[in-house]
PDB file of C-alpha atoms (C1' of nucleotides) in Angstrom:
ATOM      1  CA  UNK A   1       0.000   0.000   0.000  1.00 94.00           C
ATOM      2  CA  UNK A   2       0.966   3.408  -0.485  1.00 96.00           C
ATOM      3  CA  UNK A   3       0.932   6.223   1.524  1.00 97.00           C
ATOM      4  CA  UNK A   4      -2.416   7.150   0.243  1.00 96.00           C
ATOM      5  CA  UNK A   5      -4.083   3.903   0.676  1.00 96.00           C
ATOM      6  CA  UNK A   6      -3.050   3.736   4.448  1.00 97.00           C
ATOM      7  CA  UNK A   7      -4.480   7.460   4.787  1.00 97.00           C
ATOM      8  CA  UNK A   8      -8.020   6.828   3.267  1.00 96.00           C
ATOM      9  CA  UNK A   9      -7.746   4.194   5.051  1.00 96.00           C
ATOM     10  CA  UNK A  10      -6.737   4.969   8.579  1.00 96.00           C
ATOM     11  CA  UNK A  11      -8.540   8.203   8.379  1.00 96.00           C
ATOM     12  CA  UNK A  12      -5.144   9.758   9.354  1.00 97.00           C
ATOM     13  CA  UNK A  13      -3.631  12.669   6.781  1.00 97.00           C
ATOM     14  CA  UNK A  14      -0.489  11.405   4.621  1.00 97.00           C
ATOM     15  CA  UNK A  15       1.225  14.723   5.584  1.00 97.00           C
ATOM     16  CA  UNK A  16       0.570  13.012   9.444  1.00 97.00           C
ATOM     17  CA  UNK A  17       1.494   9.507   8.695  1.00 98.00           C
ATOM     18  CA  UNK A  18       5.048  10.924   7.337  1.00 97.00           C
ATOM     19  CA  UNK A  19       5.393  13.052  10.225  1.00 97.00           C
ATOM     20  CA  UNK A  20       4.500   9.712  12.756  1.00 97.00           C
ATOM     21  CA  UNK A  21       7.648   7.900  10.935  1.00 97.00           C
ATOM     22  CA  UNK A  22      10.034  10.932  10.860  1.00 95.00           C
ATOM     23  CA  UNK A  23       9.441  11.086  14.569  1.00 95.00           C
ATOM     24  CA  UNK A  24       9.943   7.297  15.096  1.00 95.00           C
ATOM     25  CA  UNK A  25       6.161   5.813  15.614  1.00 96.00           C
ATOM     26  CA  UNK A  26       6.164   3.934  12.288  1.00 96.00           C
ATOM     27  CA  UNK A  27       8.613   2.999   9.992  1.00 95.00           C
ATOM     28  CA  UNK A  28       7.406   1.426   6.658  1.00 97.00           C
ATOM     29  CA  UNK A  29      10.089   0.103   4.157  1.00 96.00           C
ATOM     30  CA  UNK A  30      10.838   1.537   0.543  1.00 96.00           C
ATOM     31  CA  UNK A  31      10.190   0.105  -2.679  1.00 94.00           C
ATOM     32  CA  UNK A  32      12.754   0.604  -5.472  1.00 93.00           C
ATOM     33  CA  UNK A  33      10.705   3.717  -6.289  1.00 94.00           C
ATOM     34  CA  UNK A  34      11.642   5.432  -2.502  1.00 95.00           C
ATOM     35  CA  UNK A  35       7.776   5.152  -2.414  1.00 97.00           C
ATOM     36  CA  UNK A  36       6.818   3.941   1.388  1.00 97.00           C
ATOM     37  CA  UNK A  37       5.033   0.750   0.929  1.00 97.00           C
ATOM     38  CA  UNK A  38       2.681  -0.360   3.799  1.00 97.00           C
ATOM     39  CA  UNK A  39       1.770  -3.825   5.409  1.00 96.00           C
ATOM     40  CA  UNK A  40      -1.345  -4.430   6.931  1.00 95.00           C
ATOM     41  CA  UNK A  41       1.025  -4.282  10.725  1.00 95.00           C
ATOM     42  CA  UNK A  42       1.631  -0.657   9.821  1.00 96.00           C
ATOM     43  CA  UNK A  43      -2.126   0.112   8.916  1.00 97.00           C
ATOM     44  CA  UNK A  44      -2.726  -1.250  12.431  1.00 97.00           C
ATOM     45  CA  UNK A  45      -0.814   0.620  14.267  1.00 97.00           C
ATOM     46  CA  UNK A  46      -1.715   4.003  12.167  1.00 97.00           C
ATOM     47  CA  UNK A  47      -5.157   2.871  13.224  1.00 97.00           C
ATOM     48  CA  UNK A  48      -4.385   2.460  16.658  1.00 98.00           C
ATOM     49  CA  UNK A  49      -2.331   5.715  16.888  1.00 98.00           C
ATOM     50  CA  UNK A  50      -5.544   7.376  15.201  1.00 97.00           C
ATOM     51  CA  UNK A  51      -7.985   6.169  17.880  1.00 97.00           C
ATOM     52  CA  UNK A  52      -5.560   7.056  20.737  1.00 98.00           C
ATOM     53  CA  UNK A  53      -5.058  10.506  19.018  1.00 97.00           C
ATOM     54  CA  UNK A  54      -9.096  10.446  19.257  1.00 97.00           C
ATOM     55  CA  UNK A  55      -8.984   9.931  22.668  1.00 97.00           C
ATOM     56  CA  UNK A  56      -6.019  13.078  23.276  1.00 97.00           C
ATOM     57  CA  UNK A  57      -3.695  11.079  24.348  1.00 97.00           C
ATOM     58  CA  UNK A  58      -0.509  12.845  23.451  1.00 97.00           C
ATOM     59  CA  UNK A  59       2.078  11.811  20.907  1.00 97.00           C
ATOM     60  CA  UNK A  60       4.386  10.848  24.000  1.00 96.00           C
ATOM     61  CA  UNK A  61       1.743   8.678  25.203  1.00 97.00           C
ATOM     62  CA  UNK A  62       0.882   7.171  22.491  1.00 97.00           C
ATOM     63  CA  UNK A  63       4.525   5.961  21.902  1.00 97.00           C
ATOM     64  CA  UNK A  64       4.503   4.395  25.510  1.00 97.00           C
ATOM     65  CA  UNK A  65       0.607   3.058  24.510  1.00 97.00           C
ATOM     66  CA  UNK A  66       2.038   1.827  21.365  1.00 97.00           C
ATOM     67  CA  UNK A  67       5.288   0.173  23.407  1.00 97.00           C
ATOM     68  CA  UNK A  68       3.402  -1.231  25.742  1.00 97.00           C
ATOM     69  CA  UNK A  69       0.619  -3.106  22.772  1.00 97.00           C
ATOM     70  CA  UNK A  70       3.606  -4.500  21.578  1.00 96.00           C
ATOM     71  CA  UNK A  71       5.236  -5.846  24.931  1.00 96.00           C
ATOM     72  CA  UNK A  72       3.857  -9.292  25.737  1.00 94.00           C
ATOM     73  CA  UNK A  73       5.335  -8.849  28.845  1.00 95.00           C
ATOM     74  CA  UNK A  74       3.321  -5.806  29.713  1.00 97.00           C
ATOM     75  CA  UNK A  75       1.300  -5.202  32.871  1.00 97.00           C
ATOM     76  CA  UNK A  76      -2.118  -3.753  32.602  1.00 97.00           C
ATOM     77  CA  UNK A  77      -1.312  -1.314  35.702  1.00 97.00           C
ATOM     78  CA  UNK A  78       1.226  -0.101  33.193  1.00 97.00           C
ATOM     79  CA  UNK A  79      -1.700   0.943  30.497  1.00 97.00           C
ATOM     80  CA  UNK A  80      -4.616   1.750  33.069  1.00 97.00           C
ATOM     81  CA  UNK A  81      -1.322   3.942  34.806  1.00 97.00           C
ATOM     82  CA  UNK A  82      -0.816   6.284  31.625  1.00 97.00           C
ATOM     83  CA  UNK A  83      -4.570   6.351  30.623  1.00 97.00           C
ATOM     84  CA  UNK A  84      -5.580   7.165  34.748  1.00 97.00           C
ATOM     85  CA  UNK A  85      -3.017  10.255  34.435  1.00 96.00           C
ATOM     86  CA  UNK A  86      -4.385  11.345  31.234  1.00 97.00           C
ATOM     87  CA  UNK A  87      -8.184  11.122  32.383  1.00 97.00           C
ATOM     88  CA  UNK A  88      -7.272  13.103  34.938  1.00 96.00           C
ATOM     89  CA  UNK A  89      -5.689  15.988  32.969  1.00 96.00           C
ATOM     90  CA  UNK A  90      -8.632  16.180  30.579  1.00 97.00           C
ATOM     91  CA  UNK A  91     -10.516  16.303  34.049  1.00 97.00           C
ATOM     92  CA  UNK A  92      -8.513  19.596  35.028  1.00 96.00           C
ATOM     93  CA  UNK A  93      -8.917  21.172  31.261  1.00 97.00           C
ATOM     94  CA  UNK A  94     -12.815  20.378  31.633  1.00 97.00           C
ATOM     95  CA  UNK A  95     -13.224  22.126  35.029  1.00 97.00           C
ATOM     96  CA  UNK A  96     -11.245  24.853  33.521  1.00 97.00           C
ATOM     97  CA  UNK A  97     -13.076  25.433  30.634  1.00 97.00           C
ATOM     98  CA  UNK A  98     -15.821  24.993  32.806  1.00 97.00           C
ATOM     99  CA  UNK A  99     -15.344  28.048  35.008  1.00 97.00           C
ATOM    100  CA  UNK A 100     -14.310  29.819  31.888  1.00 97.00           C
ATOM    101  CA  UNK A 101     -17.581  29.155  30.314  1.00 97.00           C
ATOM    102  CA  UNK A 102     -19.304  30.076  33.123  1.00 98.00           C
ATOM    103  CA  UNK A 103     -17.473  33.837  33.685  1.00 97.00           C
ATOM    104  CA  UNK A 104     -18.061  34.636  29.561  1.00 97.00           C
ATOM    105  CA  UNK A 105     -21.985  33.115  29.579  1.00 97.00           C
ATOM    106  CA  UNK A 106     -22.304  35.516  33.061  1.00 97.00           C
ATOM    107  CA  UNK A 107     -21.100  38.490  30.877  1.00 97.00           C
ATOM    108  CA  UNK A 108     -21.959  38.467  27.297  1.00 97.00           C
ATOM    109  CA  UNK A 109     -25.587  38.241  29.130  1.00 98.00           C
ATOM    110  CA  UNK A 110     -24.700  40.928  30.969  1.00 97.00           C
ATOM    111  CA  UNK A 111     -24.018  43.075  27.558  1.00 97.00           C
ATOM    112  CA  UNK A 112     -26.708  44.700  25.533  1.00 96.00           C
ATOM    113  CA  UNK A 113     -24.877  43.667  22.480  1.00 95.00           C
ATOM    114  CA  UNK A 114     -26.295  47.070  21.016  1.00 95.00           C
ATOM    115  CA  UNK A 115     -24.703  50.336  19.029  1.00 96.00           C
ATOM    116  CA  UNK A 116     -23.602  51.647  22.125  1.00 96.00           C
ATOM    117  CA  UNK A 117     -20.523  52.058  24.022  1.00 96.00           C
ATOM    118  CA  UNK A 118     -20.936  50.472  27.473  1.00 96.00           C
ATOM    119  CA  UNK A 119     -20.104  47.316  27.691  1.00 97.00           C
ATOM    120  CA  UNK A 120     -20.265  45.056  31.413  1.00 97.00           C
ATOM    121  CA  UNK A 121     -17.511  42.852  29.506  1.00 97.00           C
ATOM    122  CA  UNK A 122     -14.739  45.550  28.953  1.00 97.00           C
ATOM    123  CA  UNK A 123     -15.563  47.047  32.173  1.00 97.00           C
ATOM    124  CA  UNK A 124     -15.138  43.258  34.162  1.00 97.00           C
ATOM    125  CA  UNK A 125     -11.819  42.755  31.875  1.00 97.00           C
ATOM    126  CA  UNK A 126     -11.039  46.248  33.092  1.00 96.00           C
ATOM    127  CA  UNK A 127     -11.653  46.181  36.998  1.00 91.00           C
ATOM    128  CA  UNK A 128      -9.170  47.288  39.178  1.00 82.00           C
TER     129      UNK A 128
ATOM    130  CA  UNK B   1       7.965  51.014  37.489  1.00 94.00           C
ATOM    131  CA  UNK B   2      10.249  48.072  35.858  1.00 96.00           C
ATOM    132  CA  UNK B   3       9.479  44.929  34.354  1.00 97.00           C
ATOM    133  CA  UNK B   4       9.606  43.428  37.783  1.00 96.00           C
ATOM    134  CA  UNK B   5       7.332  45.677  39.560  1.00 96.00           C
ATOM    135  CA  UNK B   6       4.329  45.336  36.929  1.00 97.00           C
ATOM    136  CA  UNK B   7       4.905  41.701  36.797  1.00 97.00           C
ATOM    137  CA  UNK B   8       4.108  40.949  40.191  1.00 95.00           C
ATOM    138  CA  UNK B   9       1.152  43.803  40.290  1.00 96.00           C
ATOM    139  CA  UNK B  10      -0.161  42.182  37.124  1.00 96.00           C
ATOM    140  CA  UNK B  11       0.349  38.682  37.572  1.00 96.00           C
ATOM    141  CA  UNK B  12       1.902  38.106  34.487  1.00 97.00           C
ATOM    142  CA  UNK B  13       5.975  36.720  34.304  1.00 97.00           C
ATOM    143  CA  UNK B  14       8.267  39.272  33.108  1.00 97.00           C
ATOM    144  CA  UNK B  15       9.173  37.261  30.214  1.00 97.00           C
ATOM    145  CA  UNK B  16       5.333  37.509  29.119  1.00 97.00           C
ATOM    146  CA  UNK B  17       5.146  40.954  29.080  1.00 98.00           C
ATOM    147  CA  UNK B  18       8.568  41.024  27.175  1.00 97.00           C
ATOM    148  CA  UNK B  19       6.775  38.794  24.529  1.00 97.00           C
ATOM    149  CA  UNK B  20       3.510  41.294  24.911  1.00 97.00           C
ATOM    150  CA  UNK B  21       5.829  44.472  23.772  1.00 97.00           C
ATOM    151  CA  UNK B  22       7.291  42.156  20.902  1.00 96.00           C
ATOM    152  CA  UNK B  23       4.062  41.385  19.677  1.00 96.00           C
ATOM    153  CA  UNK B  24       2.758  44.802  19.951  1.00 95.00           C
ATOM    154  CA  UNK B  25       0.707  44.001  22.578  1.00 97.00           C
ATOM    155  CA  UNK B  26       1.502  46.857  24.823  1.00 97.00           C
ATOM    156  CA  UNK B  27       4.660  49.779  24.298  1.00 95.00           C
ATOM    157  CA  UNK B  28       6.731  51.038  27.832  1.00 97.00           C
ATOM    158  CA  UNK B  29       8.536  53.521  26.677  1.00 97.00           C
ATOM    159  CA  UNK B  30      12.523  53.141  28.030  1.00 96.00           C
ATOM    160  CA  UNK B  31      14.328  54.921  30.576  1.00 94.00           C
ATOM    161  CA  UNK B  32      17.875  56.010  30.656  1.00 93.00           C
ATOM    162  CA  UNK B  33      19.414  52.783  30.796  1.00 93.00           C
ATOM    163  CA  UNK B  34      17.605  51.104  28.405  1.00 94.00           C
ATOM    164  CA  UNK B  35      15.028  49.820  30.795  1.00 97.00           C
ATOM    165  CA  UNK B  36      11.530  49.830  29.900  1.00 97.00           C
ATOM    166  CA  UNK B  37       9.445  52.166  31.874  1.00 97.00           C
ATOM    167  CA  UNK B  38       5.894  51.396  32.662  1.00 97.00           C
ATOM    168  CA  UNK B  39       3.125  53.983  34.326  1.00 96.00           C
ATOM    169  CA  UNK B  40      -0.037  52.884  35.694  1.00 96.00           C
ATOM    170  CA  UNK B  41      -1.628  52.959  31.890  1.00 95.00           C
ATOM    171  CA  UNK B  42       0.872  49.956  30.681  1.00 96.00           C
ATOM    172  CA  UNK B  43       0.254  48.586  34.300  1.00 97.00           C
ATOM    173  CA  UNK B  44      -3.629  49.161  33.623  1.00 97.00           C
ATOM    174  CA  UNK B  45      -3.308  46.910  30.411  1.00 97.00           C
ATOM    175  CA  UNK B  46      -1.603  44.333  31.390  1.00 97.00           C
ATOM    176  CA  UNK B  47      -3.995  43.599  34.077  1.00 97.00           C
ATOM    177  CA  UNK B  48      -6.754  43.835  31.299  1.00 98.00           C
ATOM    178  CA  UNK B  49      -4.914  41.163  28.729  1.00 98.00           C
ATOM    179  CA  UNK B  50      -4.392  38.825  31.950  1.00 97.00           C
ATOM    180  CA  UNK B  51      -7.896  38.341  32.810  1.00 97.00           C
ATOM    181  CA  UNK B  52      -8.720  38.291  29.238  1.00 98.00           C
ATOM    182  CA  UNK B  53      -6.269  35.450  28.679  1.00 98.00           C
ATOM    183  CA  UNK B  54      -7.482  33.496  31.967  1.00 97.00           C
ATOM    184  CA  UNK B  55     -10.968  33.746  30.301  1.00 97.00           C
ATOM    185  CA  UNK B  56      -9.259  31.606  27.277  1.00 97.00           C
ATOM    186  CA  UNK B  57      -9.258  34.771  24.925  1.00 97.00           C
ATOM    187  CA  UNK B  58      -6.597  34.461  22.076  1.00 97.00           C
ATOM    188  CA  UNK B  59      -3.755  36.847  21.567  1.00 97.00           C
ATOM    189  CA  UNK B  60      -5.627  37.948  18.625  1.00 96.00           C
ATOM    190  CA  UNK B  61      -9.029  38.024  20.648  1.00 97.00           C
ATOM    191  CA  UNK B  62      -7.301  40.005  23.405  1.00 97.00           C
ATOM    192  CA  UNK B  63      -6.013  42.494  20.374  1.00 97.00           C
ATOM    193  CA  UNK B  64      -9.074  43.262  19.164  1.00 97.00           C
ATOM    194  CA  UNK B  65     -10.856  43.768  22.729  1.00 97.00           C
ATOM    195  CA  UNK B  66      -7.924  46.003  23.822  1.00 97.00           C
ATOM    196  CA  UNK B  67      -8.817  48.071  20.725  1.00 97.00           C
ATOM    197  CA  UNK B  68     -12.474  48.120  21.436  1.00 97.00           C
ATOM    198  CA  UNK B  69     -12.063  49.208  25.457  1.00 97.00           C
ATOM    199  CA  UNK B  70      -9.454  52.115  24.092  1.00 96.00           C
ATOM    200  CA  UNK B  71     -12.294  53.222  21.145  1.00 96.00           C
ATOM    201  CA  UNK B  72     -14.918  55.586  22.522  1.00 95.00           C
ATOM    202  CA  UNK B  73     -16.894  55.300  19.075  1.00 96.00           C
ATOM    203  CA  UNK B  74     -17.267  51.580  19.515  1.00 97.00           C
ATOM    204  CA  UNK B  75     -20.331  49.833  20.049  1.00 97.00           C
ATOM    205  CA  UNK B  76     -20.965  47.205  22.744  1.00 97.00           C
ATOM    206  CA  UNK B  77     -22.424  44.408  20.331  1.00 97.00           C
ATOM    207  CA  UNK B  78     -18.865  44.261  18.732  1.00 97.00           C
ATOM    208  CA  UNK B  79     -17.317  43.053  22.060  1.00 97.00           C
ATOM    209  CA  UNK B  80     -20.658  41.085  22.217  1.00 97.00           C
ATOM    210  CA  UNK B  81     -19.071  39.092  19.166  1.00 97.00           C
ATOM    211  CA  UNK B  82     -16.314  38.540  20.199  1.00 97.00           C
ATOM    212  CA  UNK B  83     -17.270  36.951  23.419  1.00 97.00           C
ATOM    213  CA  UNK B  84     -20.352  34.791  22.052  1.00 97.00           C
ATOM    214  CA  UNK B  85     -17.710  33.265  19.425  1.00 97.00           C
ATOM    215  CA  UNK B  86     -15.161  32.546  22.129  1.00 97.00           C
ATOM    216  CA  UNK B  87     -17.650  31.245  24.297  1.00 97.00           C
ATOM    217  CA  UNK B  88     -19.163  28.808  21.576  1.00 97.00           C
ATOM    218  CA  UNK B  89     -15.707  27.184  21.035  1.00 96.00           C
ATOM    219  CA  UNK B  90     -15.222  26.807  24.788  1.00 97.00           C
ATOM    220  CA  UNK B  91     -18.449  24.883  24.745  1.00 97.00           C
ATOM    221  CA  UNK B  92     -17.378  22.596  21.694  1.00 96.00           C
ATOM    222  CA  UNK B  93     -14.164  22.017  23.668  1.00 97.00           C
ATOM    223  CA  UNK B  94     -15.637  21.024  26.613  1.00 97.00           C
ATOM    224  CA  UNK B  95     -18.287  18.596  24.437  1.00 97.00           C
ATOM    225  CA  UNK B  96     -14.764  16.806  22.744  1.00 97.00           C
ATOM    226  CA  UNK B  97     -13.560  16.831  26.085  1.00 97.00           C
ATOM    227  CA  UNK B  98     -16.480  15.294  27.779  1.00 97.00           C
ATOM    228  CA  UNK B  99     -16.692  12.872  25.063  1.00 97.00           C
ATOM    229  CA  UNK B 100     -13.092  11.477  25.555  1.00 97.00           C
ATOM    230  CA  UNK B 101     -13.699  11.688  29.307  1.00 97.00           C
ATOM    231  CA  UNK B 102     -16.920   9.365  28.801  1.00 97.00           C
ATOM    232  CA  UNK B 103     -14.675   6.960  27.050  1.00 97.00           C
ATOM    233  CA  UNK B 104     -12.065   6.922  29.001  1.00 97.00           C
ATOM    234  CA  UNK B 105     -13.470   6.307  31.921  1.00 97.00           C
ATOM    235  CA  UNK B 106     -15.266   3.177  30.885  1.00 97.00           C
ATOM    236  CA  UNK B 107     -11.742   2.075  29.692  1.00 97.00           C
ATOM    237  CA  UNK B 108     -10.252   2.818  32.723  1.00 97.00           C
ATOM    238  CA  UNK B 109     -13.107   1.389  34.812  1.00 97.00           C
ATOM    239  CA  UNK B 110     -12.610  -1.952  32.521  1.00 97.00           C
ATOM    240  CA  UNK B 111      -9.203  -2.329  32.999  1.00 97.00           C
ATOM    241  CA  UNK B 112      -8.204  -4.188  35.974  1.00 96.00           C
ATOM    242  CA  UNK B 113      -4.713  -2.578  36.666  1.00 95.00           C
ATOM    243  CA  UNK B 114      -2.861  -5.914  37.644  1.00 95.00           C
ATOM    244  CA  UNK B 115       0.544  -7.645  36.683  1.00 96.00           C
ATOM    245  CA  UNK B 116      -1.759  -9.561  33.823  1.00 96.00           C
ATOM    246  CA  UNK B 117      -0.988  -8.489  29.899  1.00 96.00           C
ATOM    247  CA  UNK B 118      -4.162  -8.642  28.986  1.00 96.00           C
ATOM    248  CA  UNK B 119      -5.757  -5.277  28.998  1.00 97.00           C
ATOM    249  CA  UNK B 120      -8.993  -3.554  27.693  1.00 97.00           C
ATOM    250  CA  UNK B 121      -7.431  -0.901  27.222  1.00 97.00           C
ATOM    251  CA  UNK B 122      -4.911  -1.607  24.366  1.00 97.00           C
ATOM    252  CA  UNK B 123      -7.589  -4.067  23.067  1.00 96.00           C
ATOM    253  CA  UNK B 124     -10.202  -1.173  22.029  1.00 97.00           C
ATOM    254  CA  UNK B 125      -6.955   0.943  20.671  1.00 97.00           C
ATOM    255  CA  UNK B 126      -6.502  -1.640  18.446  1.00 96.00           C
ATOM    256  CA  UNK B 127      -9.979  -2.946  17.747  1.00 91.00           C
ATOM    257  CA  UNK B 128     -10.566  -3.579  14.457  1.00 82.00           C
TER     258      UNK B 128
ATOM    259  C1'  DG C   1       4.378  11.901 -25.274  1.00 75.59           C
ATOM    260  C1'  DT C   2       1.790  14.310 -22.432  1.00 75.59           C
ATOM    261  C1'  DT C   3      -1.482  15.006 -18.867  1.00 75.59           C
ATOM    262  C1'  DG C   4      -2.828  14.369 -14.155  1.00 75.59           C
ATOM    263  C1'  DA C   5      -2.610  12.101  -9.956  1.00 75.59           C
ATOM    264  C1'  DC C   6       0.470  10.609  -6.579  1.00 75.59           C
ATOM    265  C1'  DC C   7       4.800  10.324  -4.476  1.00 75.59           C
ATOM    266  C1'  DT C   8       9.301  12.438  -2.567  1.00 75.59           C
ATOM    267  C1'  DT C   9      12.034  15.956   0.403  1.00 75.59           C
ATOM    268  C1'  DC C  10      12.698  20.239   2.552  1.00 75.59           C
ATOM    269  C1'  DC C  11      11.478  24.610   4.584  1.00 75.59           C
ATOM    270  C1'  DA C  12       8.500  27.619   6.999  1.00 75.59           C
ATOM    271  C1'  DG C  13       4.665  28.667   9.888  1.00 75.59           C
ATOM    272  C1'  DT C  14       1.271  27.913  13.584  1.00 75.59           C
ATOM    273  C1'  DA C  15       0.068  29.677  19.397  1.00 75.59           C
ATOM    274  C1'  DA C  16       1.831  31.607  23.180  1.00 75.59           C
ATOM    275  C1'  DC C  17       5.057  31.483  25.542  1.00 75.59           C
ATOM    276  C1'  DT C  18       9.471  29.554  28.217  1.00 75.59           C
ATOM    277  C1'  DG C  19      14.387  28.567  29.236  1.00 75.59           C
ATOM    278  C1'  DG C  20      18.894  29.848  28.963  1.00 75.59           C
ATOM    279  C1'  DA C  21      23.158  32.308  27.685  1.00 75.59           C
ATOM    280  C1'  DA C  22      25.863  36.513  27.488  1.00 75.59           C
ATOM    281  C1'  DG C  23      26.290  40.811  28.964  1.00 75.59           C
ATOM    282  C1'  DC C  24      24.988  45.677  31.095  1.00 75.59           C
ATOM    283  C1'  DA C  25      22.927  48.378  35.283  1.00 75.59           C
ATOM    284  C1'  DC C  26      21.963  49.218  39.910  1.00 75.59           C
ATOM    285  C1'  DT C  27      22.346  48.673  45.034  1.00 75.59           C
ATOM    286  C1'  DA C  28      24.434  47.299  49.193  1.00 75.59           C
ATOM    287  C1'  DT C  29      28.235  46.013  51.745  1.00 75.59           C
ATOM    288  C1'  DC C  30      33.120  45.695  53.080  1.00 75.59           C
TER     289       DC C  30
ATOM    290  C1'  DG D   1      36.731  51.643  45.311  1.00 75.59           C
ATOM    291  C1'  DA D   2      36.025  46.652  44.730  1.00 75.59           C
ATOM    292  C1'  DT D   3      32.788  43.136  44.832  1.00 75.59           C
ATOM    293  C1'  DA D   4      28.615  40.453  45.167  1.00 75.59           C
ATOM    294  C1'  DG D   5      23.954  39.863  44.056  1.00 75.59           C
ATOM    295  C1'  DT D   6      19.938  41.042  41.873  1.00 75.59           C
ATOM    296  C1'  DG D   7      17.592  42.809  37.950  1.00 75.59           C
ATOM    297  C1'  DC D   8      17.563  44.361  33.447  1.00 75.59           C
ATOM    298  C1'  DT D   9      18.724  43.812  28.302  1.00 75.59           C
ATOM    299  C1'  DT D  10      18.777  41.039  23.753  1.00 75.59           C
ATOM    300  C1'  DC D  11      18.880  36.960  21.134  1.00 75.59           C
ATOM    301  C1'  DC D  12      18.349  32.136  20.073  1.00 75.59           C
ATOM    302  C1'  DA D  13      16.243  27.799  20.590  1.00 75.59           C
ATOM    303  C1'  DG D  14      12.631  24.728  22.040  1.00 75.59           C
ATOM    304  C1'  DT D  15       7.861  23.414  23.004  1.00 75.59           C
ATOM    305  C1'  DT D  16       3.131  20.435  20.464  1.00 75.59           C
ATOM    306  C1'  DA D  17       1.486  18.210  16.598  1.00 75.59           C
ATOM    307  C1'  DC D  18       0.997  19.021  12.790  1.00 75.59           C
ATOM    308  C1'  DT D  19      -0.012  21.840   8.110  1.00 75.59           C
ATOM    309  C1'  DG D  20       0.905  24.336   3.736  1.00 75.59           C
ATOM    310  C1'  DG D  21       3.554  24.913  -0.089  1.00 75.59           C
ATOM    311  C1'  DA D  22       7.381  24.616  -3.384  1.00 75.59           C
ATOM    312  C1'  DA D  23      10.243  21.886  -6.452  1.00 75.59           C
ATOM    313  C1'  DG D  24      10.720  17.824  -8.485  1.00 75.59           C
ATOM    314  C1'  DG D  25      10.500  12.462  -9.451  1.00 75.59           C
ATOM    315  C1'  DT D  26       7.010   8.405 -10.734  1.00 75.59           C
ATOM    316  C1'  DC D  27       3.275   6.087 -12.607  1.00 75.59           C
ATOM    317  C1'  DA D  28      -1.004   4.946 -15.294  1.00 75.59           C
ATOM    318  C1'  DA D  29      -3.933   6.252 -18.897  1.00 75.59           C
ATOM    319  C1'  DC D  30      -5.006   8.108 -23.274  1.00 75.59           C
TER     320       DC D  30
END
DNA sequence: GTTGACCTTCCAGTAACTGGAAGCACTATC
DNA sequence: GATAGTGCTTCCAGTTACTGGAAGGTCAAC
């Protein structure tokens, strides 16, 4: 397969799939053309890096996710460790955003949204 | 006032308000030395951009809103805009977020986090 | 043989800083 | 006056995960 098969196929970009093997997460061979021909192992694991992508997993962890599939000798803690970490970020960014949506919703009600000057959310930004 | 003084009355790490003045953000004129000399106007806006960046505004966002709170002539339902379309990508964010959360946690919950290989984890990464 | 689609590499740009090096400036102390 | 320590300056590089685009080689079809 080339690269374009794999991307239709993994869903991935083939700008992102030759960025994923400059940076070590795949490594297809050549053919005599210098074209990167994929196995069905390498569509896997583009899959797989897709769906852990998906989930926001970060490239990082995806390499240790990705290590870890293909140690036998793996321990589940070793997975449910890295995803437990990573729930909890997302956790952090959601009560974040959270609080952020809740300030903004609080003051573009606030504003009259009209042709004139006064505005509650320049004067909150503006508070001393 | 230096770069040290506003950065603790603002909030914001000297090097951030170095990047602010790069970026056009905000101009201190310089002293003597070479130093850059801020007054309670510079002071004023800095305090403005860092509660407009807590609230998840963009450097571009926070451009345009500086703009708006320094223009007499403007008109409230342009700030209104800005805010509403900030606000509707928080709340997309959090949905993506609250999405991978969802799944996540299930995975999580599933996996039972022992010395065993065998994990649900990996196995819906690289479900079919 | 030529068109068009697909492949290659390489370079630059994105967002918003952050860290670090090299080198002045200022203040306090001995 | 020398020195130490802190604070200021600029400049360069690195971060994350791609993405766009240019210049050019390859392949299949007509």
């Amino acid at each position: 397969m080339n690269i374009g098969d794999v991307a239709s196929k993994s869903g991935l970009p083939a700008k992102t799939i030759r960025y994923y093997e400059e940076i070590g997460l795949v490594c297809p061979p050549r053919g005599e053309n210098g074209y990167r021909s994929f196995g069905e192992d390498e569509l896997h694991k583009l899959a797989f890096l897709g769906r852990a992508r998906a989930l926001g997993f970060s490239i990082e962890d995806c390499r240790i996710l990705l290590a870890l599939y293909e140690d036998d000798g793996r321990e589940s803690a070793q997975v449910k460790k890295v995803a437990e970490d990573h729930l909890k970020r997302i956790e952090e960014k959601i009560a974040q955003l959270q609080s952020m949506r809740s300030t903004l919703k609080h003051l573009v009600s606030s504003c009259a949204g009209d042709n004139r000057p006064n505005c509650p959310i320049l004067n909150d930004l503006a508070r001393d």
